[in-house]
Amino acid sequence: MSGTLWAFLPAVIAIVLALATKKVYPSLFVGILVGVLLFTKGNVMNAFSYLVMLMSEKIGSNGGILVFLVVLGVFAVLLAKSGGSKAYGEWATKRIKTKKGALLSTVALGVLIFVDDYFNCLTVGSVMRPVTDKHKISRSKLAYIIDATAAPICIIAPISSWAAAVSGFLDSDNAIVTFIMTIPFNLYAILTLFMMIVFILLKIDFGKMKKNEDIAMSTGDLLAGETELPSEDLDESTSNTGKVWMLIVPIIILIVCCVGSMIYNGFFYDWDGNMVPELQSSNIIEAFSNCDASISLGVGSLIALIITFIIYIATKALSFKDCIDSLTKGFKSMVPAILILTFAWTLSGVMGAKGGFLDAQAFVQNNMSSLAESGFATALIPSVFFIIAAGISFATGTSWGTFGILIPVATSILGTGLEVPVILSISAILAGSVFGDHVSPISDTTIMASSGAQCNHIDHVRTQLPYAGVVACIAFIAYFIAGLVMSKGMSYGAAAAITVATGIALMAIVIVFLWIRSKKKAKAE
């Protein structure tokens, strides 16, 4: 079964079951079990042995992210216990007086935290949830905004963990320059941000998202009846004497410590699992690109937590006992997200998104190479790469794994230069990978967006899929047009301008259509 289309069967089973049953844990487990049974050719004992070994490996290799998750869970409890979240919510409500203002503030914060998508998802959720709750914004809408300003902003930010990952996969002396040149062509990310802001300004919602928003506004039920993922309510232990600084200061400390840890790690981490005394980078930007984000976020968040403990105890915002009690409660609040992430990582490992086990990577590389050798039309390459990247990323739940599969294929076909065909094709891979990751139920970013918003995970997937799907369809058409333009031998600047203009023009048409449709429905009601 290795290296064949069967490698994608576990993900298909997991995704279909999750969407049909709305039960994430058993769906992912069944997908994993099917995968290891395929790998061991039906040997049950060997299958369970490989399952446990792989799950242990994934937990170990992603330990930094798990530490970061737990610490953020503890932070959420601390901010609630101290009354900081409540005080900030009341302070922000006085200044952010409209629903539109609350949504735009959430977008702005998401855009500002561009260094890492995990950090973005959980920090934006913790800070903005009290504000959006006050304005009766459904948790699914909050989750969508968090998700739509996580990976999409990271993939067009030259200084981010994503930029470092893409540069590594390019394996070229011009890697960072190539990444920067892909930014104007990354239509999915650009159009997602554009559409989200315009939808907020024009008050456009549709599909299940609109139903959830209507329920939240009319009844105050922010979860719209969905309650599987959210952790226990923390309001019971909230202090009434909290101050705004009790939320702002810890969040600033967390950001500074995490960014500082990433820079330090980039200077002294040798990627063989060792911290070394010799400098591994020549400047801060290079250090940031060379860091291991998982380890850095874990270290930075732990340091920030210790500093916050000291500040809270010294100022008598919380007692020592309250701080210690928050450790277990914070861990408990993150168990659902950790469990889903562990299953999702294991499923990706079974499929072999980065090689090994069922080796989906080999299947894609072999078939893409065959397609290139068959004389496939050059003009169609960007749009085809976009579709294939979206499919792989959706099925595996990993955009980075998709980068690792398809970028080497693209560079082997088109070369590693800075020509427009190379840049456009790599951009299409990045865009398709982000789209697939954005809408996949087994994506770690999607899971963290649900957790950050304290929203039911499958409800988040179902509500944001139509929004993301609209952008993806427009991006596909624009990439097809860009491929035709590219075949005419246009310059980089002209090709970028035409591609972006085409995407925005198509998006504007769709937005006008949806706006008129929403107005007609509002009048009919």
Coordinates of C-alpha atoms in Angstrom, one line a residue:
M1 CA 0.0 0.0 0.0
S2 CA 3.0 2.3 0.5
G3 CA 3.4 5.0 -2.2
T4 CA 0.0 4.5 -3.7
L5 CA -3.4 6.3 -3.7
W6 CA -4.3 4.0 -0.7
A7 CA -2.1 6.3 1.5
F8 CA -4.9 8.9 1.5
L9 CA -7.6 6.5 2.7
P10 CA -7.1 7.0 6.4
A11 CA -7.6 10.8 6.1
V12 CA -10.7 10.3 3.9
I13 CA -12.2 8.0 6.5
A14 CA -11.4 10.3 9.4
I15 CA -12.7 13.5 7.6
V16 CA -15.9 11.9 6.4
L17 CA -16.7 10.4 9.8
A18 CA -15.9 13.6 11.6
L19 CA -18.2 15.7 9.4
A20 CA -20.9 13.0 9.4
T21 CA -20.9 12.2 13.2
K22 CA -19.5 15.6 14.6
K23 CA -17.4 13.4 16.8
V24 CA -13.7 14.2 16.3
Y25 CA -11.9 11.9 18.6
P26 CA -13.3 8.5 17.4
S27 CA -13.2 9.6 13.8
L28 CA -9.5 10.4 13.9
F29 CA -8.8 7.2 15.8
V30 CA -10.6 5.1 13.3
G31 CA -8.6 6.8 10.5
I32 CA -5.3 6.1 12.3
L33 CA -6.3 2.5 12.9
V34 CA -7.2 1.9 9.3
G35 CA -3.8 3.4 8.3
V36 CA -1.7 1.2 10.5
L37 CA -3.7 -1.9 9.5
L38 CA -3.0 -1.1 5.9
F39 CA 0.7 -0.7 6.7
T40 CA 0.9 -4.0 8.6
K41 CA -1.3 -5.8 6.0
G42 CA -3.9 -6.6 8.6
N43 CA -1.7 -7.8 11.5
V44 CA -3.6 -6.4 14.5
M45 CA -0.9 -6.7 17.1
N46 CA 1.7 -5.1 14.9
A47 CA -0.8 -2.4 13.9
F48 CA -1.3 -1.4 17.6
S49 CA 2.4 -1.5 18.2
Y50 CA 3.1 0.9 15.4
L51 CA 0.2 3.1 16.4
V52 CA 1.6 3.6 20.0
M53 CA 5.2 4.0 18.7
L54 CA 4.1 6.7 16.2
M55 CA 1.9 8.5 18.6
S56 CA 4.8 8.6 21.2
E57 CA 7.1 9.9 18.5
K58 CA 4.7 12.6 17.5
I59 CA 4.1 13.7 21.1
G60 CA 7.9 13.8 21.6
S61 CA 8.7 15.7 18.4
N62 CA 6.0 18.3 19.1
G63 CA 6.6 18.5 22.8
G64 CA 7.4 22.3 22.6
I65 CA 4.0 23.0 21.1
L66 CA 2.2 20.9 23.8
V67 CA 4.1 22.8 26.5
F68 CA 3.0 26.1 24.8
L69 CA -0.6 24.9 24.7
V70 CA -0.6 24.0 28.4
V71 CA 1.0 27.3 29.4
L72 CA -1.6 29.3 27.4
G73 CA -4.3 27.3 29.1
V74 CA -2.8 28.3 32.5
F75 CA -2.6 31.9 31.3
A76 CA -6.3 31.8 30.4
V77 CA -7.1 30.6 34.0
L78 CA -4.8 33.2 35.6
L79 CA -6.3 36.0 33.6
A80 CA -9.8 34.9 34.6
K81 CA -9.0 34.3 38.2
S82 CA -7.3 37.7 38.6
G83 CA -10.3 39.5 37.0
G84 CA -8.0 40.8 34.2
S85 CA -10.1 39.3 31.4
K86 CA -13.3 40.7 32.9
A87 CA -11.8 44.1 33.5
Y88 CA -10.4 44.2 29.9
G89 CA -13.8 43.2 28.5
E90 CA -15.5 46.0 30.4
W91 CA -12.8 48.5 29.4
A92 CA -12.8 47.4 25.8
T93 CA -16.6 47.4 25.6
K94 CA -16.7 51.1 26.6
R95 CA -14.3 52.0 23.8
I96 CA -15.3 49.4 21.2
K97 CA -19.0 50.2 21.1
T98 CA -20.1 48.3 18.0
K99 CA -20.0 44.7 16.8
K100 CA -18.1 46.0 13.7
G101 CA -15.5 47.6 15.9
A102 CA -15.0 44.3 17.9
L103 CA -14.6 42.3 14.7
L104 CA -12.1 44.8 13.2
S105 CA -10.2 44.9 16.4
T106 CA -9.9 41.1 16.3
V107 CA -8.6 41.2 12.7
A108 CA -6.1 43.9 13.6
L109 CA -4.7 41.9 16.5
G110 CA -4.5 38.8 14.3
V111 CA -2.6 40.7 11.7
L112 CA -0.2 42.2 14.2
I113 CA 0.7 38.7 15.6
F114 CA 2.3 37.5 12.4
V115 CA 5.3 35.6 13.8
D116 CA 3.7 32.2 14.2
D117 CA 0.2 30.8 13.6
Y118 CA 0.0 28.7 16.8
F119 CA 0.9 31.8 18.8
N120 CA -1.6 33.8 16.8
C121 CA -4.6 31.5 17.3
L122 CA -4.4 31.1 21.0
T123 CA -3.3 34.6 21.9
V124 CA -5.9 36.4 19.8
G125 CA -8.6 34.1 21.2
S126 CA -7.6 34.7 24.8
V127 CA -7.5 38.5 24.4
M128 CA -10.5 39.1 22.2
R129 CA -13.0 36.5 23.4
P130 CA -14.3 38.7 26.3
V131 CA -14.8 41.6 23.8
T132 CA -16.6 39.6 21.1
D133 CA -18.7 37.9 23.8
K134 CA -19.9 41.2 25.0
H135 CA -21.1 42.1 21.5
K136 CA -22.9 38.7 21.0
I137 CA -20.5 37.6 18.3
S138 CA -20.8 33.8 17.8
R139 CA -17.8 31.8 18.8
S140 CA -17.8 30.3 15.3
K141 CA -17.4 33.8 13.8
L142 CA -14.5 34.5 16.2
A143 CA -12.9 31.2 15.3
Y144 CA -13.1 32.0 11.6
I145 CA -11.5 35.4 12.1
I146 CA -8.7 33.8 14.2
D147 CA -8.1 31.1 11.6
A148 CA -8.2 33.6 8.7
T149 CA -5.6 35.8 10.3
A150 CA -3.3 33.0 11.4
A151 CA -1.8 31.1 8.5
P152 CA -2.8 33.6 5.8
I153 CA -0.9 36.4 7.5
C154 CA 2.1 34.2 8.4
I155 CA 2.5 33.0 4.8
I156 CA 2.9 36.6 3.5
A157 CA 5.1 37.9 6.4
P158 CA 8.8 37.8 5.5
I159 CA 9.6 37.4 9.3
S160 CA 7.7 34.4 10.5
S161 CA 8.1 30.7 11.3
W162 CA 6.3 30.0 7.9
A163 CA 8.8 32.1 5.9
A164 CA 11.6 30.1 7.5
A165 CA 9.9 26.8 6.7
V166 CA 9.3 27.7 3.0
S167 CA 12.9 29.0 2.6
G168 CA 14.2 25.7 4.0
F169 CA 12.1 23.7 1.5
L170 CA 13.3 25.8 -1.4
D171 CA 17.0 24.7 -0.7
S172 CA 18.4 27.6 -2.8
D173 CA 20.8 30.5 -2.2
N174 CA 17.9 32.8 -3.2
A175 CA 15.4 31.1 -0.9
I176 CA 14.4 34.2 1.2
V177 CA 14.3 36.4 -1.9
T178 CA 12.1 33.8 -3.7
F179 CA 9.7 33.7 -0.7
I180 CA 9.4 37.5 -0.7
M181 CA 8.7 37.5 -4.4
T182 CA 5.8 34.9 -3.9
I183 CA 4.0 37.3 -1.6
P184 CA 2.1 39.4 -4.3
F185 CA 1.1 36.1 -6.1
N186 CA -0.2 34.5 -2.9
L187 CA -3.8 35.1 -3.8
Y188 CA -5.5 32.9 -1.2
A189 CA -3.9 34.7 1.7
I190 CA -4.4 38.2 0.2
L191 CA -8.0 37.6 -0.9
T192 CA -8.9 36.0 2.4
L193 CA -7.8 39.1 4.4
F194 CA -9.5 41.4 1.8
M195 CA -12.8 39.5 1.9
M196 CA -12.9 39.2 5.7
I197 CA -12.5 42.9 6.2
V198 CA -15.1 43.8 3.5
F199 CA -17.6 41.3 4.9
I200 CA -17.2 42.9 8.3
L201 CA -17.7 46.5 6.9
L202 CA -20.7 45.5 4.8
K203 CA -22.1 43.2 7.5
I204 CA -22.2 40.2 5.1
D205 CA -22.7 36.6 6.4
F206 CA -24.2 33.6 4.7
G207 CA -24.8 29.9 5.3
K208 CA -24.5 28.3 8.7
M209 CA -22.3 31.2 9.9
K210 CA -25.3 33.5 9.4
K211 CA -27.5 31.2 11.3
N212 CA -25.0 31.1 14.2
E213 CA -24.7 34.8 14.2
D214 CA -28.5 35.3 14.2
I215 CA -28.8 32.8 17.1
A216 CA -26.1 34.6 19.1
M217 CA -27.6 38.0 18.5
S218 CA -31.2 37.0 19.3
T219 CA -30.7 34.5 22.2
G220 CA -27.1 35.2 23.5
D221 CA -26.2 31.5 22.7
L222 CA -22.7 32.2 21.4
L223 CA -22.1 28.5 20.8
A224 CA -25.3 28.1 18.8
G225 CA -26.1 24.9 20.6
E226 CA -22.7 23.2 19.9
T227 CA -20.8 22.4 23.1
E228 CA -18.3 19.5 22.4
L229 CA -14.9 21.3 22.3
P230 CA -15.1 24.3 24.7
S231 CA -13.5 23.8 28.1
E232 CA -15.2 24.4 31.4
D233 CA -16.5 27.9 32.2
L234 CA -13.9 30.0 34.0
D235 CA -16.2 32.8 35.1
E236 CA -17.1 31.2 38.4
S237 CA -13.7 32.0 39.9
T238 CA -13.4 35.4 38.4
S239 CA -12.3 38.2 40.7
N240 CA -14.4 41.4 40.8
T241 CA -11.4 43.6 41.7
G242 CA -9.4 42.9 38.6
K243 CA -7.6 45.6 36.6
V244 CA -6.9 46.0 32.9
W245 CA -3.2 45.7 33.4
M246 CA -3.7 42.2 34.8
L247 CA -4.4 41.1 31.3
I248 CA -2.3 43.5 29.2
V249 CA 1.0 43.1 31.1
P250 CA 1.0 39.3 31.0
I251 CA 0.1 39.2 27.3
I252 CA 2.9 41.7 26.5
I253 CA 5.3 39.6 28.7
L254 CA 4.3 36.5 26.8
I255 CA 4.8 38.1 23.4
V256 CA 8.2 39.6 24.3
C257 CA 9.4 36.3 25.9
C258 CA 8.3 34.2 22.9
V259 CA 9.8 36.5 20.3
G260 CA 13.0 36.8 22.4
S261 CA 13.2 33.0 22.8
M262 CA 12.8 32.5 19.0
I263 CA 15.7 34.9 18.3
Y264 CA 17.9 33.3 21.0
N265 CA 17.1 29.9 19.7
G266 CA 18.0 30.9 16.2
F267 CA 21.4 32.1 17.4
F268 CA 22.4 29.1 19.4
Y269 CA 20.3 26.0 18.2
D270 CA 22.2 23.7 15.8
W271 CA 19.1 21.7 14.5
D272 CA 20.8 18.5 15.8
G273 CA 18.9 18.9 19.1
N274 CA 21.6 20.8 20.8
M275 CA 22.0 24.4 22.2
V276 CA 25.6 25.3 21.3
P277 CA 27.9 28.3 22.4
E278 CA 28.8 29.2 18.8
L279 CA 26.6 31.6 16.9
Q280 CA 24.5 29.9 14.3
S281 CA 23.2 33.1 12.7
S282 CA 24.8 36.4 11.7
N283 CA 22.0 38.7 12.5
I284 CA 18.5 38.9 14.2
I285 CA 16.5 38.3 11.0
E286 CA 18.6 35.3 10.1
A287 CA 18.3 34.0 13.7
F288 CA 14.6 34.4 13.6
S289 CA 14.5 32.4 10.3
N290 CA 16.7 29.7 11.8
C291 CA 14.9 29.1 15.0
D292 CA 12.9 26.0 16.0
A293 CA 9.5 27.6 16.6
S294 CA 8.2 24.6 18.7
I295 CA 11.0 24.7 21.2
S296 CA 11.1 28.5 21.2
L297 CA 7.4 29.0 22.0
G298 CA 7.6 26.4 24.8
V299 CA 10.6 28.1 26.4
G300 CA 9.3 31.6 26.0
S301 CA 5.9 30.8 27.4
L302 CA 7.4 29.0 30.4
I303 CA 9.6 32.1 31.2
A304 CA 6.6 34.4 30.7
L305 CA 4.5 32.2 33.1
I306 CA 7.1 32.4 35.8
I307 CA 7.4 36.2 35.5
T308 CA 3.6 36.5 35.6
F309 CA 3.4 34.4 38.7
I310 CA 5.9 36.6 40.4
I311 CA 4.1 39.8 39.4
Y312 CA 0.7 38.5 40.4
I313 CA 1.9 37.3 43.8
A314 CA 4.0 40.5 44.5
T315 CA 1.1 42.8 43.7
K316 CA -1.4 40.5 45.5
A317 CA -3.5 40.1 42.4
L318 CA -3.5 36.4 43.2
S319 CA -2.2 34.3 46.1
F320 CA 0.5 31.7 45.7
K321 CA -2.2 29.0 46.1
D322 CA -4.3 30.5 43.3
C323 CA -1.4 30.5 41.0
I324 CA -0.5 26.8 41.7
D325 CA -4.2 25.8 41.4
S326 CA -4.3 27.4 37.9
L327 CA -1.7 24.9 36.7
T328 CA -4.0 21.8 36.9
K329 CA -7.1 23.8 35.7
G330 CA -5.2 25.3 32.8
F331 CA -3.9 21.9 31.8
K332 CA -7.4 20.4 32.0
S333 CA -8.8 23.2 29.8
M334 CA -6.4 22.3 27.0
V335 CA -6.9 18.5 27.1
P336 CA -9.4 18.5 24.2
A337 CA -7.1 20.5 21.9
I338 CA -4.1 18.4 22.9
L339 CA -6.0 15.1 22.3
I340 CA -7.2 16.2 18.8
L341 CA -3.7 17.5 17.9
T342 CA -2.1 14.3 19.0
F343 CA -4.5 12.2 16.8
A344 CA -4.1 14.6 13.9
W345 CA -0.3 14.4 14.0
T346 CA -0.5 10.6 14.3
L347 CA -2.8 10.4 11.3
S348 CA -0.5 12.6 9.2
G349 CA 2.4 10.3 10.3
V350 CA 0.6 7.1 9.3
M351 CA -0.2 8.6 5.8
G352 CA 3.5 9.5 5.4
A353 CA 2.9 13.2 4.4
K354 CA 6.7 13.6 4.8
G355 CA 7.7 10.1 3.8
G356 CA 7.6 6.8 5.7
F357 CA 4.7 4.5 6.6
L358 CA 2.1 4.7 3.7
D359 CA 4.4 7.3 2.0
A360 CA 1.8 9.6 0.4
Q361 CA 4.8 11.9 -0.4
A362 CA 6.2 9.3 -2.9
F363 CA 2.8 8.9 -4.6
V364 CA 2.5 12.6 -5.2
Q365 CA 6.1 13.1 -6.4
N366 CA 6.0 10.2 -8.8
N367 CA 2.7 11.3 -10.3
M368 CA 3.7 14.9 -10.6
S369 CA 6.9 14.0 -12.3
S370 CA 5.0 11.8 -14.8
L371 CA 2.7 14.7 -15.5
A372 CA 5.6 17.0 -16.3
E373 CA 7.3 14.4 -18.5
S374 CA 4.0 14.0 -20.5
G375 CA 4.4 17.6 -21.8
F376 CA 1.6 19.1 -19.7
A377 CA 0.7 22.6 -20.7
T378 CA 3.0 25.1 -18.9
A379 CA 0.1 27.6 -18.6
L380 CA -1.9 25.2 -16.5
I381 CA 0.9 24.4 -14.1
P382 CA 0.0 27.1 -11.4
S383 CA -3.7 26.2 -11.2
V384 CA -3.0 22.5 -11.2
F385 CA -0.4 23.0 -8.4
F386 CA -3.0 25.0 -6.4
I387 CA -5.6 22.2 -6.7
I388 CA -3.2 19.4 -5.8
A389 CA -1.7 21.4 -2.9
A390 CA -5.2 22.1 -1.5
G391 CA -6.1 18.4 -1.8
I392 CA -3.0 17.1 -0.1
S393 CA -3.1 19.7 2.7
F394 CA -6.8 19.0 3.3
A395 CA -6.2 15.3 3.5
T396 CA -3.1 15.4 5.6
G397 CA -3.9 18.4 7.8
T398 CA -0.5 19.9 7.2
S399 CA 0.5 22.8 5.0
W400 CA 4.2 22.4 5.9
G401 CA 4.1 18.8 4.9
T402 CA 2.6 19.8 1.6
F403 CA 5.3 22.4 1.1
G404 CA 7.8 19.6 1.6
I405 CA 6.1 17.4 -1.0
L406 CA 5.4 19.8 -3.8
I407 CA 8.0 22.6 -3.7
P408 CA 10.9 20.1 -4.6
V409 CA 8.6 18.8 -7.4
A410 CA 8.0 22.3 -8.7
T411 CA 11.7 23.3 -8.6
S412 CA 12.8 20.0 -10.2
I413 CA 10.3 20.8 -13.1
L414 CA 10.9 24.5 -13.4
G415 CA 14.2 25.2 -11.8
T416 CA 15.2 27.3 -8.8
G417 CA 15.7 30.6 -10.5
L418 CA 13.7 33.8 -10.0
E419 CA 11.8 33.6 -13.2
V420 CA 8.1 34.4 -13.2
P421 CA 6.9 30.7 -13.9
V422 CA 8.9 29.5 -10.9
I423 CA 7.6 32.2 -8.5
L424 CA 4.0 31.8 -9.7
S425 CA 4.0 28.0 -9.3
I426 CA 5.6 28.1 -5.8
S427 CA 3.0 30.8 -4.9
A428 CA 0.2 28.6 -6.1
I429 CA 1.6 25.7 -3.9
L430 CA 1.8 28.0 -0.9
A431 CA -1.8 29.3 -1.5
G432 CA -3.3 25.9 -2.1
S433 CA -1.6 24.4 1.0
V434 CA -2.9 27.2 3.2
F435 CA -6.4 26.8 1.9
G436 CA -6.4 23.0 2.5
D437 CA -4.9 23.5 5.9
H438 CA -7.5 26.3 6.6
V439 CA -10.5 24.0 6.0
S440 CA -9.2 20.6 7.1
P441 CA -10.8 19.2 10.3
I442 CA -7.5 17.5 11.1
S443 CA -5.3 20.6 10.7
D444 CA -3.5 21.7 13.9
T445 CA -4.1 25.4 13.0
T446 CA -7.9 24.7 12.6
I447 CA -7.9 22.9 15.9
M448 CA -6.1 25.7 17.7
A449 CA -8.4 28.3 16.2
S450 CA -11.4 26.3 17.6
S451 CA -9.6 26.1 21.0
G452 CA -8.6 29.8 21.0
A453 CA -12.3 30.8 20.4
Q454 CA -13.6 28.1 22.7
C455 CA -15.8 26.9 19.8
N456 CA -17.0 23.5 18.8
H457 CA -14.4 22.2 16.4
I458 CA -16.7 20.7 13.7
D459 CA -19.0 23.7 13.9
H460 CA -15.9 25.9 13.1
V461 CA -15.0 23.7 10.1
R462 CA -18.5 23.7 8.7
T463 CA -19.1 27.5 9.1
Q464 CA -15.8 28.6 7.6
L465 CA -15.7 26.1 4.7
P466 CA -18.1 28.2 2.4
Y467 CA -16.1 31.4 3.1
A468 CA -12.8 29.8 2.4
G469 CA -14.3 27.9 -0.6
V470 CA -15.3 31.2 -2.2
V471 CA -11.8 32.6 -2.0
A472 CA -10.3 29.3 -3.2
C473 CA -12.5 29.2 -6.3
I474 CA -11.5 32.8 -7.2
A475 CA -7.8 32.1 -6.6
F476 CA -8.0 29.0 -8.9
I477 CA -9.5 31.1 -11.7
A478 CA -6.9 33.9 -11.2
Y479 CA -4.1 31.4 -11.2
F480 CA -5.4 30.0 -14.5
I481 CA -5.4 33.5 -16.0
A482 CA -2.0 34.2 -14.5
G483 CA -0.7 31.0 -16.2
L484 CA -1.8 32.3 -19.5
V485 CA -0.2 35.7 -18.8
M486 CA 3.0 34.0 -17.8
S487 CA 3.1 32.1 -21.1
K488 CA 3.2 35.5 -22.9
G489 CA 6.6 36.2 -21.3
M490 CA 5.5 39.2 -19.1
S491 CA 7.8 40.8 -16.5
Y492 CA 7.5 40.0 -12.8
G493 CA 5.9 43.3 -12.0
A494 CA 3.3 43.2 -14.8
A495 CA 2.4 39.5 -14.0
A496 CA 2.0 40.3 -10.3
A497 CA -0.1 43.4 -11.0
I498 CA -2.4 41.5 -13.4
T499 CA -2.7 38.5 -11.1
V500 CA -3.6 40.6 -8.0
A501 CA -6.0 42.8 -10.0
T502 CA -7.8 39.8 -11.5
G503 CA -8.2 38.2 -8.1
I504 CA -9.5 41.4 -6.5
A505 CA -11.9 42.1 -9.4
L506 CA -13.4 38.7 -9.2
M507 CA -13.7 38.9 -5.5
A508 CA -15.4 42.3 -5.8
I509 CA -18.0 40.8 -8.1
V510 CA -18.7 38.0 -5.7
I511 CA -18.9 40.5 -2.7
V512 CA -21.4 42.7 -4.6
F513 CA -23.6 39.7 -5.4
L514 CA -23.6 38.5 -1.8
W515 CA -24.3 42.0 -0.5
I516 CA -27.3 42.5 -2.8
R517 CA -28.5 39.0 -1.9
S518 CA -28.2 39.7 1.9
K519 CA -30.1 43.0 1.4
K520 CA -32.9 41.2 -0.4
K521 CA -33.2 38.5 2.3
A522 CA -33.2 41.2 5.0
K523 CA -36.1 43.0 3.3
A524 CA -38.0 39.7 2.8
E525 CA -37.7 38.9 6.5

